[in-house]
Coordinates of C-alpha atoms and ligand atoms in Angstrom, one line a residue:
X1 CA -18.0 13.5 5.0
X2 CA -20.1 12.3 2.2
X3 CA -19.3 14.7 -0.6
X4 CA -16.8 13.1 -3.2
X5 CA -14.3 15.5 -3.9
X6 CA -13.5 15.0 -8.3
X7 CA -10.6 15.1 -11.0
X8 CA -11.6 17.3 -13.8
X9 CA -15.3 16.0 -13.9
X10 CA -14.4 12.5 -12.6
X11 CA -14.9 11.6 -9.1
X12 CA -12.3 11.0 -6.9
X13 CA -13.2 7.4 -6.4
X14 CA -12.4 6.3 -9.1
X15 CA -9.2 7.7 -10.7
X16 CA -8.0 7.4 -7.4
X17 CA -9.0 3.4 -8.2
X18 CA -7.1 3.5 -11.2
X19 CA -3.9 5.2 -11.4
X20 CA -3.7 2.9 -8.1
X21 CA -3.1 0.4 -10.3
X22 CA -2.0 1.2 -12.5
X23 CA 1.3 2.8 -9.5
X24 CA 0.8 -1.0 -8.5
X25 CA 1.4 -3.0 -11.6
X26 CA 4.6 -0.5 -12.5
X27 CA 5.9 -0.9 -8.6
X28 CA 5.9 -4.8 -9.3
X29 CA 8.0 -4.5 -12.5
X30 CA 10.4 -1.7 -11.3
X31 CA 11.0 -3.7 -8.0
X32 CA 11.1 -6.9 -10.1
X33 CA 13.9 -4.6 -12.3
X34 CA 15.7 -2.8 -9.2
X35 CA 16.9 -5.9 -7.0
X36 CA 16.1 -9.3 -9.2
X37 CA 18.0 -7.8 -11.8
X38 CA 21.1 -6.9 -10.0
X39 CA 24.2 -8.2 -9.2
X40 CA 23.3 -9.6 -5.1
X41 CA 26.4 -7.3 -4.2
X42 CA 24.8 -3.9 -6.1
X43 CA 21.5 -4.5 -4.8
X44 CA 21.1 -1.6 -3.2
X45 CA 20.0 -0.7 1.1
X46 CA 15.9 -2.3 1.0
X47 CA 15.9 -0.4 4.6
X48 CA 17.4 2.7 2.9
X49 CA 15.0 2.9 0.6
X50 CA 11.4 1.9 2.9
X51 CA 13.3 5.1 5.5
X52 CA 13.8 8.1 2.6
X53 CA 10.1 6.1 1.7
X54 CA 8.0 6.9 5.3
X55 CA 10.2 10.3 5.6
X56 CA 9.3 11.3 1.4
X57 CA 5.6 10.3 2.4
X58 CA 5.3 12.5 5.9
X59 CA 7.1 15.3 4.6
X60 CA 4.2 15.4 1.0
X61 CA 1.0 14.7 3.4
X62 CA 3.2 17.6 6.0
X63 CA 2.4 20.0 3.7
X64 CA -0.6 18.8 1.9
X65 CA -2.4 19.1 5.5
X66 CA -0.2 22.4 6.0
X67 CA -1.9 24.0 2.9
X68 CA -5.8 22.5 3.8
X69 CA -5.7 24.1 7.7
X70 CA -6.1 27.0 6.0
X71 CA -10.1 26.8 5.7
X72 CA -10.3 26.5 9.7
X73 CA -7.7 28.3 11.3
X74 CA -9.7 31.2 12.3
X75 CA -10.1 30.4 15.4
X76 CA -6.4 29.5 16.3
X77 CA -5.4 33.7 15.4
X78 CA -4.0 35.1 18.9
X79 CA -5.6 38.5 19.9
X80 CA -5.3 40.9 18.0
X81 CA -3.8 39.2 14.9
X82 CA -4.0 41.9 11.9
X83 CA -6.7 41.4 9.4
X84 CA -5.2 41.2 6.7
X85 CA -4.9 37.8 5.2
X86 CA -1.9 37.6 3.6
X87 CA -0.3 33.9 3.1
X88 CA 2.9 35.4 4.4
X89 CA 1.7 37.4 7.7
X90 CA 3.8 36.0 10.3
X91 CA 0.2 36.0 12.1
X92 CA -1.6 34.0 10.8
X93 CA 1.7 31.4 9.3
X94 CA 1.9 30.3 13.3
X95 CA -1.2 30.2 13.8
X96 CA -2.1 27.3 11.3
X97 CA 1.8 25.8 12.1
X98 CA 0.0 25.9 15.9
X99 CA -2.9 24.2 14.7
X100 CA -0.6 21.8 12.4
X101 CA 1.5 20.2 16.0
X102 CA -1.9 20.8 17.7
X103 CA -3.9 18.1 14.9
X104 CA -0.6 16.4 14.2
X105 CA -0.6 15.1 18.6
X106 CA -4.1 14.8 19.0
X107 CA -4.7 12.8 22.2
X108 CA -5.6 9.6 19.0
X109 CA -2.3 10.0 17.5
X110 CA -1.4 6.6 19.3
X111 CA -4.1 4.5 17.4
X112 CA -1.8 5.3 13.7
X113 CA 1.3 3.1 15.8
X114 CA -1.5 -0.2 15.1
X115 CA -1.7 0.0 11.7
X116 CA 2.7 0.8 11.2
X117 CA 3.6 -1.5 13.0
X118 CA 1.1 -4.1 11.2
X119 CA 2.4 -2.6 7.6
X120 CA 6.2 -3.0 8.1
X121 CA 5.2 -6.5 8.5
X122 CA 4.7 -7.3 5.5
X123 CA 6.2 -5.2 3.4
X124 CA 9.6 -7.1 5.6
X125 CA 8.1 -10.2 4.2
X126 CA 8.1 -8.6 0.1
X127 CA 11.4 -7.6 0.3
X128 CA 12.5 -12.0 1.3
X129 CA 10.2 -12.2 -0.7
X130 CA 11.9 -10.7 -3.7
X131 CA 15.3 -12.2 -2.1
X132 CA 14.1 -15.3 -3.5
X133 CA 12.2 -14.8 -6.2
X134 CA 16.1 -14.0 -7.2
X135 CA 16.7 -16.9 -5.9
X136 CA 14.3 -19.2 -7.1
X137 CA 13.3 -18.0 -10.3
X138 CA 9.0 -17.0 -9.5
X139 CA 8.4 -14.0 -12.0
X140 CA 7.4 -11.1 -10.7
X141 CA 3.5 -11.7 -11.4
X142 CA 2.8 -14.6 -10.0
X143 CA 3.9 -13.4 -6.7
X144 CA 1.8 -10.3 -7.2
X145 CA -1.3 -12.4 -8.2
X146 CA -0.4 -14.4 -4.5
X147 CA -0.7 -11.1 -3.1
X148 CA -4.2 -10.6 -4.2
X149 CA -4.8 -13.0 -1.8
X150 CA -4.6 -10.4 0.8
X151 CA -8.2 -9.5 -0.4
X152 CA -10.3 -11.9 1.2
X153 CA -8.2 -11.6 4.5
X154 CA -9.6 -8.2 3.9
X155 CA -13.1 -8.5 3.5
X156 CA -12.9 -10.4 6.8
X157 CA -11.8 -8.1 8.7
X158 CA -14.2 -5.5 6.8
X159 CA -16.9 -7.8 7.8
X160 CA -15.1 -8.4 11.5
X161 CA -14.4 -5.1 12.3
X162 CA -16.5 -2.5 11.1
X163 CA -19.4 -4.1 10.8
X164 CA -19.7 -4.7 6.6
X165 CA -22.9 -6.6 5.0
X166 CA -21.5 -8.4 2.2
X167 CA -24.2 -9.6 -0.6
X168 CA -24.5 -12.6 -2.0
X169 CA -23.6 -12.0 -5.1
X170 CA -19.8 -10.1 -3.9
X171 CA -18.9 -12.9 -1.9
X172 CA -19.6 -15.1 -4.7
X173 CA -17.2 -12.7 -6.4
X174 CA -14.3 -13.1 -3.9
X175 CA -15.1 -16.2 -3.9
X176 CA -14.0 -16.6 -7.4
X177 CA -11.2 -14.1 -6.9
X178 CA -9.8 -16.7 -4.5
X179 CA -9.6 -19.1 -7.3
X180 CA -8.2 -17.2 -9.4
X181 CA -5.5 -16.3 -7.1
X182 CA -5.4 -20.7 -7.0
X183 CA -5.5 -21.5 -10.3
X184 CA -2.2 -18.8 -10.8
X185 CA -1.0 -20.7 -8.0
X186 CA -1.5 -24.3 -9.5
X187 CA 0.6 -23.0 -12.6
X188 CA 3.2 -22.1 -10.5
X189 CA 3.3 -25.2 -8.6
X190 CA 3.6 -27.0 -12.2
X191 CA 6.9 -24.5 -12.9
X192 CA 8.9 -25.5 -10.2
X193 CA 8.1 -29.1 -9.9
X194 CA 11.1 -30.3 -12.5
X195 CA 13.0 -28.4 -10.2
X196 CA 14.9 -29.2 -6.9
X197 CA 13.2 -30.5 -3.8
X198 CA 15.3 -27.5 -2.4
X199 CA 13.6 -25.2 -4.0
X200 CA 10.1 -26.5 -3.8
X201 CA 10.7 -26.1 0.2
X202 CA 11.2 -22.5 -0.7
X203 CA 9.1 -21.9 -2.4
X204 CA 6.6 -23.3 0.3
X205 CA 7.8 -21.0 2.8
X206 CA 7.7 -17.9 0.2
X207 CA 4.3 -18.6 -0.3
X208 CA 3.0 -18.9 3.6
X209 CA 4.8 -15.9 4.5
X210 CA 2.9 -14.2 1.6
X211 CA 0.0 -15.9 3.8
X212 CA 1.1 -14.5 6.3
X213 CA 1.4 -10.7 4.9
X214 CA -1.9 -10.8 3.0
X215 CA -3.3 -11.4 7.1
X216 CA -1.1 -7.7 8.2
X217 CA -1.5 -6.2 5.5
X218 CA -5.5 -6.6 5.9
X219 CA -5.9 -6.0 9.2
X220 CA -2.9 -2.5 8.7
X221 CA -5.9 -1.1 5.6
X222 CA -9.5 -1.9 8.5
X223 CA -8.3 -0.6 10.7
X224 CA -7.1 2.3 8.9
X225 CA -10.3 2.6 7.1
X226 CA -11.7 2.1 10.6
X227 CA -9.6 5.4 12.0
X228 CA -10.9 7.4 8.9
X229 CA -14.6 7.0 9.5
X230 CA -14.8 6.6 13.1
X231 CA -12.8 9.3 13.9
X232 CA -12.6 13.5 12.7
X233 CA -9.3 14.3 11.6
X234 CA -8.1 15.5 8.4
X235 CA -7.1 12.9 6.1
X236 CA -3.3 14.5 5.0
X237 CA -3.0 14.2 8.9
X238 CA -3.4 11.2 9.8
X239 CA -0.7 10.7 6.7
X240 CA 1.3 12.2 9.0
X241 CA 0.8 10.2 11.9
X242 CA 1.3 7.3 10.2
X243 CA 4.4 8.4 8.6
X244 CA 5.5 9.0 12.8
X245 CA 4.9 6.0 13.7
X246 CA 6.7 4.0 11.1
X247 CA 9.5 6.0 11.3
X248 CA 10.0 3.5 14.0
X249 CA 10.1 0.4 12.3
X250 CA 11.7 1.8 9.9
X251 CA 14.7 2.9 11.6
X252 CA 15.0 -0.5 13.2
X253 CA 16.7 -2.9 10.4
X254 CA 19.3 0.9 9.8
X255 CA 20.4 0.3 13.7
X256 CA 20.4 -3.7 13.9
X257 CA 23.2 -2.9 10.4
X258 CA 25.0 0.0 11.5
X259 CA 26.6 -3.0 14.6
X260 CA 26.8 -5.6 11.3
X261 CA 28.3 -3.1 9.1
X262 CA 31.5 -4.9 8.4
X263 CA 29.4 -7.5 6.6
X264 CA 27.4 -7.4 4.5
X265 CA 24.9 -9.7 3.0
X266 CA 23.9 -10.1 -0.7
X267 CA 20.6 -9.4 1.0
X268 CA 20.8 -5.7 1.4
X269 CA 19.8 -5.0 4.5
X270 CA 23.2 -5.0 5.9
X271 CA 25.0 -3.2 3.3
X272 CA 28.5 -1.7 4.2
X273 CA 26.7 2.0 3.2
X274 CA 23.3 3.3 4.3
X275 CA 23.6 5.0 0.1
X276 CA 26.0 2.0 -1.5
X277 CA 24.4 1.2 -4.8
X278 CA 21.5 4.0 -4.5
X279 CA 20.8 4.8 -7.8
X280 CA 17.9 5.8 -10.4
X281 CA 16.2 2.3 -10.0
X282 CA 16.2 2.9 -6.4
X283 CA 15.2 6.5 -6.5
X284 CA 12.3 4.9 -9.4
X285 CA 11.0 2.4 -6.6
X286 CA 11.3 5.0 -3.5
X287 CA 8.9 7.7 -5.8
X288 CA 6.9 4.9 -6.6
X289 CA 5.7 3.5 -3.4
X290 CA 5.3 7.1 -2.6
X291 CA 2.5 7.5 -5.0
X292 CA 1.7 4.4 -4.2
X293 CA 1.3 5.2 -0.5
X294 CA -1.0 8.4 -1.2
X295 CA -2.9 6.7 -3.6
X296 CA -4.2 4.5 -1.4
X297 CA -4.5 6.7 1.6
X298 CA -7.3 8.4 -1.5
X299 CA -8.8 5.1 -2.0
X300 CA -9.6 4.3 1.8
X301 CA -11.2 7.3 2.2
X302 CA -13.4 7.9 -1.1
X303 CA -13.7 3.8 -1.9
X304 CA -12.8 1.2 0.5
X305 CA -10.5 -1.5 1.3
X306 CA -12.1 -4.3 -0.6
X307 CA -12.4 -1.5 -4.2
X308 CA -8.8 -1.3 -3.2
X309 CA -8.2 -4.9 -3.6
X310 CA -9.8 -5.6 -6.9
X311 CA -8.2 -2.7 -8.3
X312 CA -4.8 -4.3 -7.5
X313 CA -5.8 -6.9 -9.2
X314 CA -6.6 -5.6 -12.6
X315 CA -2.9 -4.6 -11.9
X316 CA -1.8 -8.1 -12.6
X317 CA -3.1 -7.6 -16.1
X318 CA -1.3 -4.6 -16.3
X319 CA 2.2 -6.5 -15.4
X320 CA 1.4 -9.4 -17.1
X321 CA 1.7 -7.8 -20.3
X322 CA 4.8 -6.1 -19.4
X323 CA 6.2 -9.4 -17.8
X324 CA 5.6 -10.7 -21.4
X325 CA 7.3 -7.8 -23.0
X326 CA 10.5 -7.4 -21.1
X327 CA 11.6 -10.7 -18.8
X328 CA 9.9 -13.3 -21.4
X329 CA 6.8 -14.1 -19.5
X330 CA 5.9 -17.7 -19.5
X331 CA 1.9 -17.3 -21.2
X332 CA 0.9 -20.5 -19.7
X333 CA -2.5 -21.1 -20.3
X334 CA -3.1 -21.7 -16.7
X335 CA -2.2 -18.5 -15.9
X336 CA -4.5 -16.7 -18.6
X337 CA -7.1 -19.6 -17.4
X338 CA -6.5 -17.5 -13.0
X339 CA -6.4 -14.0 -14.6
X340 CA -9.3 -14.0 -16.3
X341 CA -11.5 -14.9 -13.5
X342 CA -10.1 -12.6 -11.7
X343 CA -11.4 -10.7 -13.7
X344 CA -15.1 -11.6 -14.0
X345 CA -14.9 -11.5 -10.3
X346 CA -13.8 -8.3 -10.7
X347 CA -16.8 -7.6 -13.1
X348 CA -18.8 -9.7 -10.4
X349 CA -17.7 -7.4 -7.4
X350 CA -18.9 -4.5 -9.2
X351 CA -22.8 -5.4 -9.6
X352 CA -25.4 -3.5 -8.6
X353 CA -26.5 -5.5 -5.5
X354 CA -31.0 -6.0 -6.3
X355 CA -31.6 -6.1 -2.9
X356 CA -30.3 -3.1 -0.4
X357 CA -28.9 -5.1 2.2
X358 CA -25.2 -4.2 1.6
X359 CA -23.3 -1.3 1.9
X360 CA -19.7 -2.3 0.5
X361 CA -19.3 0.2 -1.7
X362 CA -20.5 2.8 0.5
X363 CA -20.7 6.2 -1.0
X364 CA -21.2 6.4 -5.0
Ligands
C5P1 O1 0.2 -4.6 0.1 P1 -0.9 -2.9 0.7 O2 -1.9 -2.7 -0.4 O3 -1.2 -3.3 2.8 O4 -0.3 -1.7 0.8 C1 -0.6 -0.4 0.9 C2 0.9 0.4 1.2 O5 -0.2 1.7 1.5 C3 0.9 0.5 2.6 O6 2.4 0.5 1.9 C4 1.1 1.1 3.1 O7 2.8 1.7 4.0 C5 0.7 2.3 2.0 N1 -0.5 2.8 3.0 C6 0.4 4.0 3.3 N2 -0.8 5.9 3.9 C7 -1.9 5.6 3.8 C8 -2.1 3.8 4.0 C9 -1.3 2.9 3.3 O8 0.9 5.0 2.7 N3 -2.7 6.2 4.9

C-alpha cells in the first residue's frame, strides 16, 4: 500500500496536490461568476448542480473501479470459463460486474454514510454563503481565505482520530496559517465598517457559518482518510460508496423544492424547474466540482488531509490574482500581509523535521 504511483516521473502525491490547488482557485472564480454575476432571477438551481456532481463523480469512479478490477478478478470467474483473455469475454465481464457489486456493497460500506452527510453540510453552508457574498459584496477571495481555517480543524481531527504526531515546527506553521487567515479577516471587518449594522450582522452570521463548515469539512476529510488507510478497499470503490450515500442529502432539497415549486425564490434552491437557467457556467461549476472531488480523494490517499489544506491555501494566491484582474478586487495591505503569512506557513510546514518524531507527511 506504500508504493506511490507517478505520472511522467512526478509522484502522484505532488501532481494531485498542485492540480487541486489550481482546481480550487478555478472553482471559486467560476462559482462566483456563475452565481453572483447573474441576476438573482436567473440563477441556476444549486441543488441540481450538487445532484449532477454526485451522479457524474459516482459514474466516473464506477468506471475506473470496474477497469481496475481486471487485476484481481480471476478468482471470481465461474468454473468452466473459456480461457480467453479478451475484455469482451462475457464470462470475464460478468465476473467483474459481480466482483464490483460485492466490493461496492461490502459489509463496511455504511462507513461512507458519515463523510457523505458531513460533506453535505459545509456544501449547504457554502451555497448560502455565496448568496450572502452576493448581498454584502464580500469578495470571492476573502470567503475562500476564511474557509482555509478548516486546516486547523483538520489538523486537530488528524491528531485525535488518526493519532498523527505533529512536530513543534508543524504546529507553529499551523498557528501562522491561522494568523494569516485572521489578518485577512481583519481587512474584511474594516472593509464593512462603513456599511450598515444589518450588513455587519450578515457578515457575522456568514463568518459563523464558515466556522461551522470548517468543523464538518475537517471531520469529513479525516474520517474518509481513516476509512481509506485503516481498512482495505479500493479508493475508487470507496468513491462510489461515498457518491451513493451523498445522493441522499443531494436529493433532500430537490424533494422539498418539488412541493414548493409554485413559489420560486431567488435562493436557487426553489426554482420552478430543476434545470432552469442551467447554462454553460452551471455546467462549468459541476465539472470543476467533479474534478475537485476526484482530486481530493487522490490527495487524501497519496498525501493527507493536512497537506491538502496547505495546497488549497496556495489556491488563495491564484484566485486572489485572478480576482484582481476579473472582479477588480481591491488590493489592501492586510490582504497582502495575510496571504504572505499563509505562504510562509506553507513553506514552514514543508521543512523537514529535525526530530524523527513526526509521522505527518506519511510516505515521502
Ligand atoms: O471543502 P473540502 O476540502 O472539505 O471539500 C472537499 C470536497 O471533496 C467535498 O465537496 C467532497 O464532496 C469532495 N470529496 C469527494 N470525494 C472524496 C472526498 C471528498 O468528492 N473521496
